[in-house]
Tab-separated table of C-alpha atoms and ligand atoms in Angstrom:
chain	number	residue	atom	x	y	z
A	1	UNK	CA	0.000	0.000	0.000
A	2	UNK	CA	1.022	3.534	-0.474
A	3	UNK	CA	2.345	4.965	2.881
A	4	UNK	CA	0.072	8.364	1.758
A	5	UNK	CA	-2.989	9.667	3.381
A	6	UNK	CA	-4.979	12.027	1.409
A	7	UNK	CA	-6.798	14.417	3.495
A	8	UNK	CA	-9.001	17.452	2.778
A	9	UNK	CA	-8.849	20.420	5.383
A	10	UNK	CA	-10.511	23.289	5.727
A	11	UNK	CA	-8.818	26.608	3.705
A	12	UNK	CA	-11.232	28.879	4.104
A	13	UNK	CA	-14.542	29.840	6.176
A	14	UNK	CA	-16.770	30.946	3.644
A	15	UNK	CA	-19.271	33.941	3.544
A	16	UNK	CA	-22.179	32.198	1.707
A	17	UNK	CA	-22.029	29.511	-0.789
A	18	UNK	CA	-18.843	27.018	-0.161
A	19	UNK	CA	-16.547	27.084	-2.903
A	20	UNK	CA	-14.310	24.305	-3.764
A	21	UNK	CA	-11.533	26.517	-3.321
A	22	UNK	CA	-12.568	26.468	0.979
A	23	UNK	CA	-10.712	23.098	0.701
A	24	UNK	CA	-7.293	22.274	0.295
A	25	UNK	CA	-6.299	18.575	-0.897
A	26	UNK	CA	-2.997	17.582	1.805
A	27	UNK	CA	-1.078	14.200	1.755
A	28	UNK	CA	0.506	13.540	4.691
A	29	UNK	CA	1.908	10.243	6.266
A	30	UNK	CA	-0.171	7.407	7.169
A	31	UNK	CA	-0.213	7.717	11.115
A	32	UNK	CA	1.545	4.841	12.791
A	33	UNK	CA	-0.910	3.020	15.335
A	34	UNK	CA	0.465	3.606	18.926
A	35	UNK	CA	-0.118	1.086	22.180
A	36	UNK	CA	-3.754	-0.074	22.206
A	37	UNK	CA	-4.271	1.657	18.708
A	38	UNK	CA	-5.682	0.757	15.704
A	39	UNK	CA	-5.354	1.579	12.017
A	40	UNK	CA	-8.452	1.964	9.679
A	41	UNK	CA	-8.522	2.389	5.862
A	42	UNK	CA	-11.470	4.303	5.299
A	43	UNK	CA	-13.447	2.665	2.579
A	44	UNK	CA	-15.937	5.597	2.797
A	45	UNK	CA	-16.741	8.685	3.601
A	46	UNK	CA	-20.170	10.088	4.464
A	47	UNK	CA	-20.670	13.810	3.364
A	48	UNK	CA	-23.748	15.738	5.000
A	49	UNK	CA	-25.028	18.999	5.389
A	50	UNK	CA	-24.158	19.508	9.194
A	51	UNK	CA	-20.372	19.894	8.051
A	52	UNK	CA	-21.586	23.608	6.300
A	53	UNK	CA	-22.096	24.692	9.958
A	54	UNK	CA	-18.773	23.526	11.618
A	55	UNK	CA	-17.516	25.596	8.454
A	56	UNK	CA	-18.254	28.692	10.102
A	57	UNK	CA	-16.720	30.696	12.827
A	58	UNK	CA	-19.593	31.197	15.075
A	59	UNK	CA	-21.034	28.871	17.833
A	60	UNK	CA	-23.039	26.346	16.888
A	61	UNK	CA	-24.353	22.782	18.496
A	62	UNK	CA	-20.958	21.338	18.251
A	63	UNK	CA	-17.050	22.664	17.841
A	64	UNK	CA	-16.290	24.111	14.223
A	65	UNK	CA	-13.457	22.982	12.336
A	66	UNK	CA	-10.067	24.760	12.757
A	67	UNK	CA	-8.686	26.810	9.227
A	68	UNK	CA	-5.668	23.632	8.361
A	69	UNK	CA	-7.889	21.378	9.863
A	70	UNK	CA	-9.066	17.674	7.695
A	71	UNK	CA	-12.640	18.500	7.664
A	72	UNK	CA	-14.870	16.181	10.184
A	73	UNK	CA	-17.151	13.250	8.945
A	74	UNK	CA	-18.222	10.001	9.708
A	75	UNK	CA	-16.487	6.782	7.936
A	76	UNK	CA	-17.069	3.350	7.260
A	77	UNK	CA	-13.744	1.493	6.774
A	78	UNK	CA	-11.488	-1.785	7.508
A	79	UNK	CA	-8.824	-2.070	10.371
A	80	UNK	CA	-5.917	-2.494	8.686
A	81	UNK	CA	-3.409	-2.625	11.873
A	82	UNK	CA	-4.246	-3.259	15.863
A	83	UNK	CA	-2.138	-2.962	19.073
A	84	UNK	CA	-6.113	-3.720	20.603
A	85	UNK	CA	-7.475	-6.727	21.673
A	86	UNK	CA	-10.839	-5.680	20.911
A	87	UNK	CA	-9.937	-5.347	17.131
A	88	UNK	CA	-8.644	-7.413	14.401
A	89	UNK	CA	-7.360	-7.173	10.790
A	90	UNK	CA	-9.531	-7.342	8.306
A	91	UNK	CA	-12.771	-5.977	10.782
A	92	UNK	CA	-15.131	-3.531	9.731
A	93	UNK	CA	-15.997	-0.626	11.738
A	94	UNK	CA	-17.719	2.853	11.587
A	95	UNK	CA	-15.484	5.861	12.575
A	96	UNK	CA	-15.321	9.976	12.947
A	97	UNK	CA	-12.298	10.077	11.022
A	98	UNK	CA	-13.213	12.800	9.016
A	99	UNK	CA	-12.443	13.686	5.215
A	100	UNK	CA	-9.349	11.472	5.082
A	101	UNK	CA	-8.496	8.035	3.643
A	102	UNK	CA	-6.589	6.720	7.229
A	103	UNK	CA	-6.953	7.185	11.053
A	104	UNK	CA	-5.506	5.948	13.927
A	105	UNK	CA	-7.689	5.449	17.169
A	106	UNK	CA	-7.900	3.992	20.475
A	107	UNK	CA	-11.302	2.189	19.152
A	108	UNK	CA	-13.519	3.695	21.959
A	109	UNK	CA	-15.201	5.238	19.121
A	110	UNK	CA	-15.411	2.926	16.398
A	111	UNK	CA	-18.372	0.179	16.048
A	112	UNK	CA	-18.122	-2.769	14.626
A	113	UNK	CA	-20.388	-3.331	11.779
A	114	UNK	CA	-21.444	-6.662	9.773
A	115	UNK	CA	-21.724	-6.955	6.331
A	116	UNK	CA	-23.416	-9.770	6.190
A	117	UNK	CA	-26.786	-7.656	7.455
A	118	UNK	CA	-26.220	-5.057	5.261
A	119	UNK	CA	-23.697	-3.454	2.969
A	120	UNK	CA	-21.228	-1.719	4.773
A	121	UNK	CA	-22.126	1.886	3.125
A	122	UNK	CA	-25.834	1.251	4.315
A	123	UNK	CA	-24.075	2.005	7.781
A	124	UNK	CA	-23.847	5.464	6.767
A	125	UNK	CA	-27.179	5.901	5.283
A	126	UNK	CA	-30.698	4.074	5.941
A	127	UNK	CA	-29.161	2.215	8.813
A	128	UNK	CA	-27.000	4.882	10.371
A	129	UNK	CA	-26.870	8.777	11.218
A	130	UNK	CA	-29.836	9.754	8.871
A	131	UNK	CA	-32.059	6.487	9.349
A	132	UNK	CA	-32.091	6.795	13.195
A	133	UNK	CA	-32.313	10.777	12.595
A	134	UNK	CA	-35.573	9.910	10.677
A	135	UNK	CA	-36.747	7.383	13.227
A	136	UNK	CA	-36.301	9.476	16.407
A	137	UNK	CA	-37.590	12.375	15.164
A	138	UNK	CA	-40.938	10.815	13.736
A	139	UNK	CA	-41.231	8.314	16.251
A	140	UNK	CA	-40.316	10.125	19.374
A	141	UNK	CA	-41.163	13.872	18.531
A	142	UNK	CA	-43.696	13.286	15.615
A	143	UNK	CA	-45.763	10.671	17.384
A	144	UNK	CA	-47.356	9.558	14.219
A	145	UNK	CA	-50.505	7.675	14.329
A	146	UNK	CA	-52.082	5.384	12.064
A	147	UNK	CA	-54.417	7.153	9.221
A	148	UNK	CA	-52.447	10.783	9.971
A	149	UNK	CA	-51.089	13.048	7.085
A	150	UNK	CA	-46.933	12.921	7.192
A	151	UNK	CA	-45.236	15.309	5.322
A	152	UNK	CA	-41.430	15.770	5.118
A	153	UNK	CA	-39.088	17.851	3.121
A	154	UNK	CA	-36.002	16.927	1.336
A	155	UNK	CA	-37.827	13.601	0.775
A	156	UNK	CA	-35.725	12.060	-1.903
A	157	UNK	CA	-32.537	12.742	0.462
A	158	UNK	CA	-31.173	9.926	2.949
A	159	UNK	CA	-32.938	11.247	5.969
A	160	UNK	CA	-36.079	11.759	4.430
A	161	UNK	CA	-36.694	9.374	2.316
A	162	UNK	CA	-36.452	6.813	5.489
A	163	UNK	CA	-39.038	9.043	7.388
A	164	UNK	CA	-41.877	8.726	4.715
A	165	UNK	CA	-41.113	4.944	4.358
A	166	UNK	CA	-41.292	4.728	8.432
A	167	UNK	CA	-44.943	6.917	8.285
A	168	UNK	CA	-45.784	4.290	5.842
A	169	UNK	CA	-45.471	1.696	8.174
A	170	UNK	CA	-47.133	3.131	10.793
A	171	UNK	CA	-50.091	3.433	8.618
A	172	UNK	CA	-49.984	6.997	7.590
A	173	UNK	CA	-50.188	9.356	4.694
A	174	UNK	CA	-46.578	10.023	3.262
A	175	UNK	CA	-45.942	13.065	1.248
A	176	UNK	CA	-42.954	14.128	0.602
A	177	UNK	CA	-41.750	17.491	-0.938
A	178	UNK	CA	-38.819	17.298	-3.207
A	179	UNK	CA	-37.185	19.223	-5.735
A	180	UNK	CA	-37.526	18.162	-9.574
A	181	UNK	CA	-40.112	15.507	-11.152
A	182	UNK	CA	-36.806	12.820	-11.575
A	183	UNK	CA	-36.974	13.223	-7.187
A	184	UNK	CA	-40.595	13.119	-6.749
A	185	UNK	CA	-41.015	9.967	-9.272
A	186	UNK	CA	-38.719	8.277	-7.156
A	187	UNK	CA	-39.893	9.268	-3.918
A	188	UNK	CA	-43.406	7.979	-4.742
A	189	UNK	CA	-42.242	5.062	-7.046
A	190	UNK	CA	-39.379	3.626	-5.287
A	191	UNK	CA	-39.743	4.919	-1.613
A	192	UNK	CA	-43.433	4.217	-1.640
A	193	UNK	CA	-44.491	7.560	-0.679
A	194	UNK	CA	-48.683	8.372	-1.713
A	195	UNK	CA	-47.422	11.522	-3.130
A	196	UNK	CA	-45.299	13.842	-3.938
A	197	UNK	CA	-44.365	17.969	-4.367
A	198	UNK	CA	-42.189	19.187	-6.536
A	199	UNK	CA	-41.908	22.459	-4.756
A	200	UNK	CA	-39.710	23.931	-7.510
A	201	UNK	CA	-42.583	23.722	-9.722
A	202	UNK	CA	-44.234	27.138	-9.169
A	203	UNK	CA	-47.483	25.917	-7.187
A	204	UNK	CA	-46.386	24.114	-3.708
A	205	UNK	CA	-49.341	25.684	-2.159
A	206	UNK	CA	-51.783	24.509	-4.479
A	207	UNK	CA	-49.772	20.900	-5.144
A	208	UNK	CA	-49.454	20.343	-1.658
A	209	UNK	CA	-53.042	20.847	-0.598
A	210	UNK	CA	-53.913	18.280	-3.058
A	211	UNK	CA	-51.481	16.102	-1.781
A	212	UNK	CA	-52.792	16.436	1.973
A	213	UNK	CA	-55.914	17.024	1.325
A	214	UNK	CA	-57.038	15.792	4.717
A	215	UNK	CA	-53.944	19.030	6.082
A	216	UNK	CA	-50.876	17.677	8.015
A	217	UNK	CA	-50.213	16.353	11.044
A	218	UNK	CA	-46.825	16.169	11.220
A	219	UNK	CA	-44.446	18.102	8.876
A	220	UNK	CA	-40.745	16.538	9.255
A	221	UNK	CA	-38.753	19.185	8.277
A	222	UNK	CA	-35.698	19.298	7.181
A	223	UNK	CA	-35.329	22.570	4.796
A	224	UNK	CA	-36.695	25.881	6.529
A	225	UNK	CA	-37.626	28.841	4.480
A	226	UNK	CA	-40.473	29.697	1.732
A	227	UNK	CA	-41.267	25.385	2.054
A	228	UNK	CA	-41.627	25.617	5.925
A	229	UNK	CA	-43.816	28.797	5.519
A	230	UNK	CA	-46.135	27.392	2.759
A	231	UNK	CA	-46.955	23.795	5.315
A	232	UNK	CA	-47.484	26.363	8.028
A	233	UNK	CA	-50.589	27.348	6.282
A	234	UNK	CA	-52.173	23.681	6.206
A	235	UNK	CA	-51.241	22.454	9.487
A	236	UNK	CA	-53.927	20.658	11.576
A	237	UNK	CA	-54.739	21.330	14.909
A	238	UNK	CA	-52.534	19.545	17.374
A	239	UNK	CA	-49.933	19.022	14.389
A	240	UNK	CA	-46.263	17.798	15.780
A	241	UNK	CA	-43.386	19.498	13.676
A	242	UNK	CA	-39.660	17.747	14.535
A	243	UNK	CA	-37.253	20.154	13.385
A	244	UNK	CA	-34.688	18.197	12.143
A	245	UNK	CA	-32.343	20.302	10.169
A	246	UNK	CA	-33.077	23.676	7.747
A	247	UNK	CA	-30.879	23.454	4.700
A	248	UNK	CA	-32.086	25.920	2.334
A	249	UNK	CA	-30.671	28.350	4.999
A	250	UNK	CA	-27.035	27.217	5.555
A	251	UNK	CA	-26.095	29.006	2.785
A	252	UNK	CA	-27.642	32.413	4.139
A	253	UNK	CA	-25.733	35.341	5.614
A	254	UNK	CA	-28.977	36.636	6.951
A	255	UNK	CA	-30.987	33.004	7.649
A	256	UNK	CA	-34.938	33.544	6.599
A	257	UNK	CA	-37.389	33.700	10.020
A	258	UNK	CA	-40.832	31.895	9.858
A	259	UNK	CA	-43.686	34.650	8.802
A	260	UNK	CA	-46.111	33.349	9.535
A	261	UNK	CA	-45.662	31.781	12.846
A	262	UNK	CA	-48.766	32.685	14.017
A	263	UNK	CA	-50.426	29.598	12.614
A	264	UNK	CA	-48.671	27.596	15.269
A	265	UNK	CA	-50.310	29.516	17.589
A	266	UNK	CA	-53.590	28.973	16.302
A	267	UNK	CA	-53.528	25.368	15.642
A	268	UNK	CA	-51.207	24.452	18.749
A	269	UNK	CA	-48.982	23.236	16.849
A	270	UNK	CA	-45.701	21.665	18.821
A	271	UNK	CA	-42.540	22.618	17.371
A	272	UNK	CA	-39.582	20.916	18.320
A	273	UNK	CA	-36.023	20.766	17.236
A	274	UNK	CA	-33.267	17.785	17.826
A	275	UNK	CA	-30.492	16.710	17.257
A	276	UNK	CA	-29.210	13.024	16.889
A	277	UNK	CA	-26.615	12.931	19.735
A	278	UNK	CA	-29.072	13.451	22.061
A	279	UNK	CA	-30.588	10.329	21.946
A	280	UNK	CA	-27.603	8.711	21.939
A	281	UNK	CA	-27.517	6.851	25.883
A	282	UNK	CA	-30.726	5.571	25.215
A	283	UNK	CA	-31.289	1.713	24.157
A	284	UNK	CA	-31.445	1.677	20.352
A	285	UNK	CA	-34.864	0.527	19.415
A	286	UNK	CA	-34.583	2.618	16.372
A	287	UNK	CA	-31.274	0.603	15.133
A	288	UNK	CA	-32.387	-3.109	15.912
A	289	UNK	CA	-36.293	-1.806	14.255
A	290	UNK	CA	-33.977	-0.011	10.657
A	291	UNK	CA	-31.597	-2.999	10.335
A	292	UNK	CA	-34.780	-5.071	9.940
A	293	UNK	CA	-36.913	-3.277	7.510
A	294	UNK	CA	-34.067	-2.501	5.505
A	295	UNK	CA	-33.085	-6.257	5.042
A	296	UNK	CA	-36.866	-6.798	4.957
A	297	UNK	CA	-36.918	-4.387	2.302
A	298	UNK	CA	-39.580	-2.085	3.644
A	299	UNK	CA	-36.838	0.229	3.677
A	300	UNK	CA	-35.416	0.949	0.172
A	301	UNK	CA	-32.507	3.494	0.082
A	302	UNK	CA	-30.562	5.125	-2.594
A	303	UNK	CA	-26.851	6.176	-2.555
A	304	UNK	CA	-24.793	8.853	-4.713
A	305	UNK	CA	-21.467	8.026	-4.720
A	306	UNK	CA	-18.684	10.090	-5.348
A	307	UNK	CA	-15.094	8.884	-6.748
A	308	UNK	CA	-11.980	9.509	-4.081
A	309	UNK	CA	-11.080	11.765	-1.477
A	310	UNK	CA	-9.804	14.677	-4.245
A	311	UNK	CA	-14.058	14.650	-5.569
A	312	UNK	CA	-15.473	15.230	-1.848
A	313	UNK	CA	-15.368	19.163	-1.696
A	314	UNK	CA	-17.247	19.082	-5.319
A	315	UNK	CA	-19.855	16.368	-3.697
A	316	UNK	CA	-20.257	18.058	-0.970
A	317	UNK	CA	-21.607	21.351	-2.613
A	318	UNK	CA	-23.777	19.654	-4.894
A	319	UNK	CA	-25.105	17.999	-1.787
A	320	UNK	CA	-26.122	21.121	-0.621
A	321	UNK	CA	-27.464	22.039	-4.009
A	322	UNK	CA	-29.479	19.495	-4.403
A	323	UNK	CA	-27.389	17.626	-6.543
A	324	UNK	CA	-27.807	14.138	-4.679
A	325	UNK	CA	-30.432	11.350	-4.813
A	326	UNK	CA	-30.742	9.648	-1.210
A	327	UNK	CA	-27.683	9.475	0.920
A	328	UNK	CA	-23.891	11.010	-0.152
A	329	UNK	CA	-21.180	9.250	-0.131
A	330	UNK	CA	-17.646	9.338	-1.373
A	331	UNK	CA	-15.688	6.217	-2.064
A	332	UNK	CA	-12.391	6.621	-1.064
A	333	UNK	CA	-10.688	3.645	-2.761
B	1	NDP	P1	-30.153	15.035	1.963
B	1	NDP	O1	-29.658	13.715	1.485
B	1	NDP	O2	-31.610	15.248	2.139
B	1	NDP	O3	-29.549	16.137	1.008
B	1	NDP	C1	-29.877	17.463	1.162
B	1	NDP	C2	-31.101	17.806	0.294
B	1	NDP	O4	-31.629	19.043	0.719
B	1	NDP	C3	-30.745	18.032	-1.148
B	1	NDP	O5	-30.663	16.833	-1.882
B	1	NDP	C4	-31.873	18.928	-1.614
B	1	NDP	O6	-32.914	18.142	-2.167
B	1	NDP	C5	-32.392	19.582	-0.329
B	1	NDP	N1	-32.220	21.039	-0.435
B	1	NDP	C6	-31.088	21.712	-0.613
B	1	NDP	N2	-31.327	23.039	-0.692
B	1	NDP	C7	-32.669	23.188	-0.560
B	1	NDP	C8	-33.534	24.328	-0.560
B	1	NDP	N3	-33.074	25.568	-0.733
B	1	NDP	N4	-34.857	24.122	-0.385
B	1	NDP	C9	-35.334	22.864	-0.232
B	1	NDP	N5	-34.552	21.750	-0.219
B	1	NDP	C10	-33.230	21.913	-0.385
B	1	NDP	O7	-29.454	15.385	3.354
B	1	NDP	P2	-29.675	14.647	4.734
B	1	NDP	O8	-30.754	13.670	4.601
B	1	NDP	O9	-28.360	14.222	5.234
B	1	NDP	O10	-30.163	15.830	5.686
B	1	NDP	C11	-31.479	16.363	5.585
B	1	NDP	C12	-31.676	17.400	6.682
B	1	NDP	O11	-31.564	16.769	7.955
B	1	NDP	C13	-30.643	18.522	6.666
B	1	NDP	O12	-31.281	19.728	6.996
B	1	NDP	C14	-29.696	18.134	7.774
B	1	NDP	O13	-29.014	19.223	8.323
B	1	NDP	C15	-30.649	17.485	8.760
B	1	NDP	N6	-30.052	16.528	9.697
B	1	NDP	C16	-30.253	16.763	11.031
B	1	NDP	C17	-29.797	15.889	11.958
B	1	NDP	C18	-30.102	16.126	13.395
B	1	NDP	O14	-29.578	15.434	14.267
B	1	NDP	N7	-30.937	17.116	13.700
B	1	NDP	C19	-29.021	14.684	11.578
B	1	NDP	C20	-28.917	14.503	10.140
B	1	NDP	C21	-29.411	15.416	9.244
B	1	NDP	P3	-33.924	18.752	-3.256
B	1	NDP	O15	-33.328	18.450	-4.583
B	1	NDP	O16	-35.185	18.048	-2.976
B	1	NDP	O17	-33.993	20.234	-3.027
């Protein structure tokens, strides 16, 4: 093997969009594992849209990434080396290694995964950080009862498409807002949605009233802005909204507010936001319940896959343009 590690750290803090130019492409030495280390090849990468906030200088729910810095990210990859007991050669194991192709560790954060239950990616994706995302925040915040009206945003992406296949098997209505026809074919055709809004079509108040035409009872959001403001106006009464992420303002100097926020008040609407970590000392109902509709296959998922550590700063803004179908990846050999 080559005794090179590729890594991509942070250049720049950008004032708006990211640029590929934010990133700088290193290669540095493969770090040597120490006592009770171990060595991982990173097979994988997962890019997602958190890593535009720990871009940025200010606070935010967790420490930003340092200018020189290999940018952060969860991995899926193969120990390579161990000085640990608890580790062999050749195991497979999920990691925070960030945007590089090695890492050393101590293993008190790596988790052994098996392939033989599902492809190792899928740890990233449908049965990782987005799938339990989507199952904690529907299940636990949303509260989703059989014959309700879910609606989530950013449906054809990994976290979403898993939360309209979950309200489907909890015997609701899933709608799912996406943007482009290619996305919302998908979402209803492959992800088994009832319906879906392309909301870059010109008439998401119109399309999505005949969508829910019974209004919504839980909107799973994920995007924020003009979407967020258009399913304020069809909420039901007693509607549950888990605010799981806003992408369309991570972009934004000056983030969009909610106008019309007075339609929570009216409907008592319960907003809530989370964020994954925090459910993290609990027992895992949500990964034991994934793993088995996804090799049931009531869970189908979709990856886009990007080619080596050099493409990742180009994947990860067309992530946050869109440019994906269900979760992002990057394929690091
Ligand atoms: P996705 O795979 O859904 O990819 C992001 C998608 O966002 C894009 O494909 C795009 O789809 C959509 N999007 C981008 N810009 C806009 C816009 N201006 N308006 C509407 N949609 C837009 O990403 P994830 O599933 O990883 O993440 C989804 C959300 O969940 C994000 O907001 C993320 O921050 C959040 N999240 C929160 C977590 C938590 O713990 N709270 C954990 C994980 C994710 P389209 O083409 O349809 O526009």
């Amino acid at each position: 093997m080559s005794n090179k590690n590729l890594q991509v750290t942070l250049a720049n803090r950008p004032t708006g969009w990211v640029q590929e130019s934010d990133f700088k492409i290193v290669e540095n030495d493969i770090p040597k594992p120490g006592p009770g280390q171990v060595l991982v090849k990173n097979l994988y990468l997962s890019l997602d849209p958190y890593m535009r906030g720990r871009m940025n200088a200010g606070p935010s729910y967790a420490a930003n990434v340092a200018i020189g810095q290999v940018m952060v990210g969860g991995t899926a990859g193969e120990v390579v080396e161990s000085n640990n007991p608890n580790f062999k050669p050749g195991d497979l194991v999920i990691g925070y290694f960030g945007w590089q192709q090695y890492g050393a560790s101590n293993g008190a954060e790596l988790r052994k995964v098996d392939p033989k239950l599902v492809p190792l990616s899928a740890y990233l994706g449908a049965v990782g950080m987005p799938g339990l995302t989507a199952w904690w925040g529907l299940i636990d915040i949303g509260a989703p009862k059989e014959g309700e009206t879910v609606v989530v945003s950013a449906a054809a992406g990994a976290v979403g498409s898993v939360v309209g296949q979950i309200a489907k098997i909890k015997g609701c209505r899933a709608v799912g807002i996406a943007g482009g026809k290619e996305k919302c074919e998908l979402v209803v055709n492959e992800f088994g949605f009832d319906a879906c809004v392309d909301y870059k079509g010109g008439n998401l108040k119109k399309d999505l009233r005949a969508a829910a035409p019974k209004g919504i009872d839980i909107y799973f959001e994920n995007v924020g802005g003009v979407v967020l403001e258009t399913v304020a106006l069809q909420l039901n009464p007693f509607a549950r909204i888990p605010l799981c992420g806003l992408i369309s303002q991570y972009n934004e100097v000056r983030p969009h507010g909610l106008d019309n926020l007075v339609m929570l008040l009216i409907n008592r609407v319960k907003l809530q936001g989370f964020i994954l970590g925090d459910y993290a000392t609990r027992s895992d109902p949500a990964m034991k319940e994934i793993t088995q509709w996804v090799r049931e296959g009531k869970i189908k998922y979709r990856e886009t896959i990007a080619n080596g550590i050099e493409d990742a700063p180009r994947a990860f803004i067309g992530l946050l343009k869109g440019e994906n179908i269900g979760k992002q990846l990057v394929k690091l050999f």
